[in-house]
mmCIF file of C-alpha atoms in Angstrom:
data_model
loop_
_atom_site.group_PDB
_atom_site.id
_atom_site.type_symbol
_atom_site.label_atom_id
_atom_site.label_comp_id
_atom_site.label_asym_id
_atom_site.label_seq_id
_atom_site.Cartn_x
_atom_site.Cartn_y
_atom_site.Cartn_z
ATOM 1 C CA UNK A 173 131.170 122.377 -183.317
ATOM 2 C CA UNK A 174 128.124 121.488 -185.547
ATOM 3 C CA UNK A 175 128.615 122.638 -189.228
ATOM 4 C CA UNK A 176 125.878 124.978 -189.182
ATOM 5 C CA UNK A 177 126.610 126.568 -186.774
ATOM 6 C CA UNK A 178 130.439 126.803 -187.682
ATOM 7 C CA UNK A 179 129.187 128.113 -190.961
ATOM 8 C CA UNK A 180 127.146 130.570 -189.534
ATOM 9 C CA UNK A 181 130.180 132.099 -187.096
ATOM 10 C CA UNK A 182 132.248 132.550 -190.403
ATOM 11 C CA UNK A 183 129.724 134.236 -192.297
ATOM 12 C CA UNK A 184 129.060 136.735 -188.968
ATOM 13 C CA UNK A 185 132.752 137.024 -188.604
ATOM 14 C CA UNK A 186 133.321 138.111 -192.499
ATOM 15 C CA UNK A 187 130.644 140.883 -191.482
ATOM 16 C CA UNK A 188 132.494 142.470 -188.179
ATOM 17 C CA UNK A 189 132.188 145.889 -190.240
ATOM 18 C CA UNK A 190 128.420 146.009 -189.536
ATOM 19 C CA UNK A 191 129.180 146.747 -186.220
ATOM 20 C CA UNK A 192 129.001 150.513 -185.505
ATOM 21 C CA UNK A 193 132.476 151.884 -184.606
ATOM 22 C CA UNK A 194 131.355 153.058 -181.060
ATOM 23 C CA UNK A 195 129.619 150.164 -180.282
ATOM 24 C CA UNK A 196 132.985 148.191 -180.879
ATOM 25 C CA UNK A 197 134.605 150.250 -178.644
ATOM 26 C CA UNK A 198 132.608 148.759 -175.534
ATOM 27 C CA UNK A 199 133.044 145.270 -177.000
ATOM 28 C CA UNK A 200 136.760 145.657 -177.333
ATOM 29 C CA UNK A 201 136.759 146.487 -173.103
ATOM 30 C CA UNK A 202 135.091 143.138 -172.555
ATOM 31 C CA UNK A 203 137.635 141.931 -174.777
ATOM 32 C CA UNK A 204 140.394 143.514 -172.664
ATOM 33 C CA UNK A 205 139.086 142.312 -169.622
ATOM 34 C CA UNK A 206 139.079 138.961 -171.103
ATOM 35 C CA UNK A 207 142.641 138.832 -171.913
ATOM 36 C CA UNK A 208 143.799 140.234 -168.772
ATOM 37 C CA UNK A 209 142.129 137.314 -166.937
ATOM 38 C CA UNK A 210 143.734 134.991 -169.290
ATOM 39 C CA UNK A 211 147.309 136.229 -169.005
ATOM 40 C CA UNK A 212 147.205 135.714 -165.728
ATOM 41 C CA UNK A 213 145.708 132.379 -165.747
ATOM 42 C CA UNK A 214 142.861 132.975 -164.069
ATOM 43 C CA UNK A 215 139.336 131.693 -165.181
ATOM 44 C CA UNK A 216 137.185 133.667 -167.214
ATOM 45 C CA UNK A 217 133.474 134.035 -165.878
ATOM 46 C CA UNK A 218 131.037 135.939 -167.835
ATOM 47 C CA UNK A 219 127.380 136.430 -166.760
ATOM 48 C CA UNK A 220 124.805 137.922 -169.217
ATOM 49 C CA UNK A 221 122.402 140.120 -167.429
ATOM 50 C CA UNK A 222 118.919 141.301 -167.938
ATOM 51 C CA UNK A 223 115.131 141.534 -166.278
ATOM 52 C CA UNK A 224 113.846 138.390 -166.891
ATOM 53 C CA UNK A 225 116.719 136.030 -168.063
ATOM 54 C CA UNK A 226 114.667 134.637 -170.903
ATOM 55 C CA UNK A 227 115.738 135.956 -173.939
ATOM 56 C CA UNK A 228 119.127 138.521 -174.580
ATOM 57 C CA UNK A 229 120.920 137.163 -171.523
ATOM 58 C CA UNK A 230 120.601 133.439 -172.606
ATOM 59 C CA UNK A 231 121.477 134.726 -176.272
ATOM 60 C CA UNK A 232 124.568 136.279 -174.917
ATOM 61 C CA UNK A 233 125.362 133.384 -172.623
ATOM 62 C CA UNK A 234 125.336 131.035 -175.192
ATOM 63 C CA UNK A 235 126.598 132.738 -178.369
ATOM 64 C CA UNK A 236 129.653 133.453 -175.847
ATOM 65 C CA UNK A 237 129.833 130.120 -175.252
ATOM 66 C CA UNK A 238 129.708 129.831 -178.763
ATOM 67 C CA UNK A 239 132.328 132.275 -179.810
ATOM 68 C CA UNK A 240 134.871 130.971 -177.412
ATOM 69 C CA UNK A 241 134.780 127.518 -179.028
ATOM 70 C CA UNK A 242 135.383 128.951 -182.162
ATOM 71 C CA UNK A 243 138.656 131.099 -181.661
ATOM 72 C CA UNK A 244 139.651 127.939 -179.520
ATOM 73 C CA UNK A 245 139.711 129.972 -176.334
ATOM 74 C CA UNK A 246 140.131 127.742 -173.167
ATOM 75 C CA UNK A 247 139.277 128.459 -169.296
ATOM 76 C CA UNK A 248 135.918 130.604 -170.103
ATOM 77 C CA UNK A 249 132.717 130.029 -168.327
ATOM 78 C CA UNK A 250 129.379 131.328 -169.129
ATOM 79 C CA UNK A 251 126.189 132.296 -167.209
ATOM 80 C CA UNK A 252 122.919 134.072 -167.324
ATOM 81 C CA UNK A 253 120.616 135.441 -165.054
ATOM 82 C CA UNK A 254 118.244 138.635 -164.023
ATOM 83 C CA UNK A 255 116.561 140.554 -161.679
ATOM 84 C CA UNK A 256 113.886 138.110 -161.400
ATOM 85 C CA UNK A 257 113.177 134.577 -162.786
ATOM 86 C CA UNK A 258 110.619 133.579 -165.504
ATOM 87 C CA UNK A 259 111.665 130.955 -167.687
ATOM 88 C CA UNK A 260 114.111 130.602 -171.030
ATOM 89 C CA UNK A 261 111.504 132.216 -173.888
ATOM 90 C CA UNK A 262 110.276 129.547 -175.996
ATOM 91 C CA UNK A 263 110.780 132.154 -179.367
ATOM 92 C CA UNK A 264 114.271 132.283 -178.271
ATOM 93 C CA UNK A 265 114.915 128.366 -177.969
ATOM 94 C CA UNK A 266 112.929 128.562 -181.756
ATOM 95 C CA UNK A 267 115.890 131.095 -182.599
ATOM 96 C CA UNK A 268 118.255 129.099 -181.384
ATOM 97 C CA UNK A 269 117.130 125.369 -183.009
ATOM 98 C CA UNK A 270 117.171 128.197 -186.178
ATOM 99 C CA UNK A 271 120.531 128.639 -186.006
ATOM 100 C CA UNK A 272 121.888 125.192 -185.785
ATOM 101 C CA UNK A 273 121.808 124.161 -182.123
ATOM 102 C CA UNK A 274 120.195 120.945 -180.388
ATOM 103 C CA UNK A 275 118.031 121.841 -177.495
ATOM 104 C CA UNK A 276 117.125 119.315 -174.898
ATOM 105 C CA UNK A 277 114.468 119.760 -172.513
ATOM 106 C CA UNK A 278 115.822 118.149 -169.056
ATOM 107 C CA UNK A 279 113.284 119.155 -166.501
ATOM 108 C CA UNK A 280 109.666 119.667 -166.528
ATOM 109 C CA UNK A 281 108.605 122.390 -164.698
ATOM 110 C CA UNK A 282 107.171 126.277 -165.269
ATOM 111 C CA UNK A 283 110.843 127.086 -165.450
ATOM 112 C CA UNK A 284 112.676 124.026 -167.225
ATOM 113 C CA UNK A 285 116.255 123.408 -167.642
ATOM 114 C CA UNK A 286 118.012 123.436 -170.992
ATOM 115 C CA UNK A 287 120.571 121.341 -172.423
ATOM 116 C CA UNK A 288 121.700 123.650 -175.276
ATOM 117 C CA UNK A 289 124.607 121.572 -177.653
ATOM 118 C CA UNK A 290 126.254 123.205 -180.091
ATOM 119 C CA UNK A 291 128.856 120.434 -180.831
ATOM 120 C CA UNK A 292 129.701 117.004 -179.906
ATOM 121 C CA UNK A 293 129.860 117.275 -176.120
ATOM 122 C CA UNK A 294 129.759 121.046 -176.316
ATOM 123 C CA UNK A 295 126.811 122.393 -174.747
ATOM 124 C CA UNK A 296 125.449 125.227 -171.730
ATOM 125 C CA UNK A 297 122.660 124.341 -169.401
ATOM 126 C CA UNK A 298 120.310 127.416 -169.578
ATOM 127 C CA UNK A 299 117.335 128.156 -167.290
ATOM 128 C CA UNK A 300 116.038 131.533 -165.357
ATOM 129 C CA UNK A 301 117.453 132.632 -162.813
ATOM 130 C CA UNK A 302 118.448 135.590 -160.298
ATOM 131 C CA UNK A 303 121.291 136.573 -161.527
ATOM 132 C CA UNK A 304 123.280 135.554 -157.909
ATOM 133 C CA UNK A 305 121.220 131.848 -158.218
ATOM 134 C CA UNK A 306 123.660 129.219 -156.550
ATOM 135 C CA UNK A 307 124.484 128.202 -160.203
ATOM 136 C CA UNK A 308 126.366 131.175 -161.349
ATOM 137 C CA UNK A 309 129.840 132.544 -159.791
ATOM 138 C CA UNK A 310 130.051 134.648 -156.620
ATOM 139 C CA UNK A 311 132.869 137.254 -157.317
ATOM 140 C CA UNK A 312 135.209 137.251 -159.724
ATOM 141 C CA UNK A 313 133.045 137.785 -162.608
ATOM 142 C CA UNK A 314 132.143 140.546 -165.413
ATOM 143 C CA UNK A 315 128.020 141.343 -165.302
ATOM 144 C CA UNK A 316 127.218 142.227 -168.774
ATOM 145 C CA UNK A 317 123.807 144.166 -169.108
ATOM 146 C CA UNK A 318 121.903 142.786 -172.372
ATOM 147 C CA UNK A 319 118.730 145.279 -171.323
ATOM 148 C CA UNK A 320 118.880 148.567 -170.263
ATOM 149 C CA UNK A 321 115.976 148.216 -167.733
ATOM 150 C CA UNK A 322 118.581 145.611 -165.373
ATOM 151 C CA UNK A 323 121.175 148.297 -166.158
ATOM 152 C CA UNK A 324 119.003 150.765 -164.690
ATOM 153 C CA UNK A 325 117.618 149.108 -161.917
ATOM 154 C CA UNK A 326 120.221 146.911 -160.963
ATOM 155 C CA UNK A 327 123.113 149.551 -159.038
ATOM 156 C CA UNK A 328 124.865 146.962 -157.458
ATOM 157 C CA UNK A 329 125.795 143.410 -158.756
ATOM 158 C CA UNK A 330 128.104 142.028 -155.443
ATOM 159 C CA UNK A 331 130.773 139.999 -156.035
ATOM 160 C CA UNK A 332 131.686 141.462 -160.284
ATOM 161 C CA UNK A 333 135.222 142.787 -160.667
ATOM 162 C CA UNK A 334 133.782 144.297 -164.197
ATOM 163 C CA UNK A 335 130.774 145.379 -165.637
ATOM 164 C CA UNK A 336 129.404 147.006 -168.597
ATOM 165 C CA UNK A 337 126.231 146.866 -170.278
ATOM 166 C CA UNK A 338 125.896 145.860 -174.039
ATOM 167 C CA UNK A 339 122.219 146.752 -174.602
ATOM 168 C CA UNK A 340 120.319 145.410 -176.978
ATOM 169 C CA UNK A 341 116.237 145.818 -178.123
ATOM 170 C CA UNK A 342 113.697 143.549 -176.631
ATOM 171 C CA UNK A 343 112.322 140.540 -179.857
ATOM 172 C CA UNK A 344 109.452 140.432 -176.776
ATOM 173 C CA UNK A 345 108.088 143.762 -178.652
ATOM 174 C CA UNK A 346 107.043 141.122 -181.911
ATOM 175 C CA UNK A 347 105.728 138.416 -180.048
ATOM 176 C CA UNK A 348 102.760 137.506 -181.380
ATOM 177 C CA UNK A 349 103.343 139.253 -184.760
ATOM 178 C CA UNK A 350 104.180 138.382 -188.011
ATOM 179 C CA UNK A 351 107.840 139.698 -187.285
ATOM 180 C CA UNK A 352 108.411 137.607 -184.366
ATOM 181 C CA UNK A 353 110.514 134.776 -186.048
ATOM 182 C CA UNK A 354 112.459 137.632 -187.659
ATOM 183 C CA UNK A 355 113.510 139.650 -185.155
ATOM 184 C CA UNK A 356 114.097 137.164 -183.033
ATOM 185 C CA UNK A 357 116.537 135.678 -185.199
ATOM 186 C CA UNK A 358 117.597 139.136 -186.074
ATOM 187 C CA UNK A 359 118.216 139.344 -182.101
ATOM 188 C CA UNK A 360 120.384 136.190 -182.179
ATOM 189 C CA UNK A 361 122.539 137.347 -185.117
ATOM 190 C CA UNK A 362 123.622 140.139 -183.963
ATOM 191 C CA UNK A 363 124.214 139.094 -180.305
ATOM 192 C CA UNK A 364 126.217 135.949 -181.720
ATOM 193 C CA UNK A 365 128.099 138.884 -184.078
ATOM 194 C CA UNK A 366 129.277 140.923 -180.849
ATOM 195 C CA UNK A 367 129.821 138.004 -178.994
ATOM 196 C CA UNK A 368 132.137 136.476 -181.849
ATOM 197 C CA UNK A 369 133.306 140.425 -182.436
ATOM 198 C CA UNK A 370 134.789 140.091 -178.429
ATOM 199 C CA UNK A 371 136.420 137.141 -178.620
ATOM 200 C CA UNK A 372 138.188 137.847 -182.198
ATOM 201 C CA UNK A 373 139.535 141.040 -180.435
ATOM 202 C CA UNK A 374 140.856 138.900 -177.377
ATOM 203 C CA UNK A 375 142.879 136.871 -180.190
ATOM 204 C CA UNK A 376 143.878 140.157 -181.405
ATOM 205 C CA UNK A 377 145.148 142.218 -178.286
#
């Protein structure tokens, strides 16, 4: 894992107590779910879900990513998608480069593909996407709602065995502002602290 971004998971991690008490409580039953997939050996598929999958679900997907790496987790695979497709948010890929990561651009299109490395041969692919694209699982996977609007307006995901929603605000409300840098690496932190938050708990259990 790059340095920075090592640095930056301890310095989230020393902070877990930031995180409201009720709000942990729904982060500790993704955390559950987690381990029960693990103990019985069974692959771990999380997909981060919200409208447009361009800016909280790609956070969560890859600060997941992320977080597993760092408590040396194994056998966990993560996605992204929404209700409809628009592209990954260019603020958010700023956010990210922020933070540490190396972003690659592999396709040129409206809605490009993403290398997104946060290691040596550690890395997600991240583009929008329906949220039951070809690219994510089928079944046997937990939808996790980053926006309340896909929570809302999204009854059914076919094919989860878990789901929960983990809203969060929308940075989209500063674009264009002179808070828009801030909040959306505001949005990033504390995404990457829940997401590191889960998996610390899944060490835990």
């Amino acid at each position: 894992m790059f340095s920075t971004i090592k640095n930056r998971c301890s310095s989230l991690v020393n902070n877990f107590k930031e995180i409201p008490l009720e709000r942990r409580l729904i982060l500790e039953k993704i955390a559950g779910y987690i381990k029960a997939k693990l103990e019985k050996g069974e692959m771990v598929n999380l997909i981060y879900v919200c409208t447009h999958n361009s800016r909280r679900s790609h956070l969560g997907q890859v600060w997941a990513a992320v977080a597993a790496s760092y408590f040396d987790l194994e056998h966990i695979k993560t996605f992204s998608g929404g209700t409809e497709a628009t592209a990954f948010n260019p603020n958010t890929i700023k956010a990210l480069i922020s933070s540490g990561f190396e972003v690659i651009k592999k396709t040129e299109s409206d809605n490009p593909i993403y290398h997104v490395f946060f290691g040596e041969g550690e890395s997600t692919d991240c583009f929008s996407k329906i949220y039951n694209h070809d690219a994510n699982p089928s079944n046997n996977f937990a939808a996790i709602m980053t926006c309340s609007d896909a929570e809302e307006n999204c009854p059914l995901i076919i094919g989860c065995d878990f789901r929960i929603g983990t809203t969060y605000h929308d940075p989209k409300a500063y674009d264009n502002t002179v808070l828009q840098e801030e909040k959306y690496i505001e949005r990033s932190n504390q995404i990457a602290m829940e997401c590191l938050y889960v998996f610390s708990a899944v060490k835990n259990l």
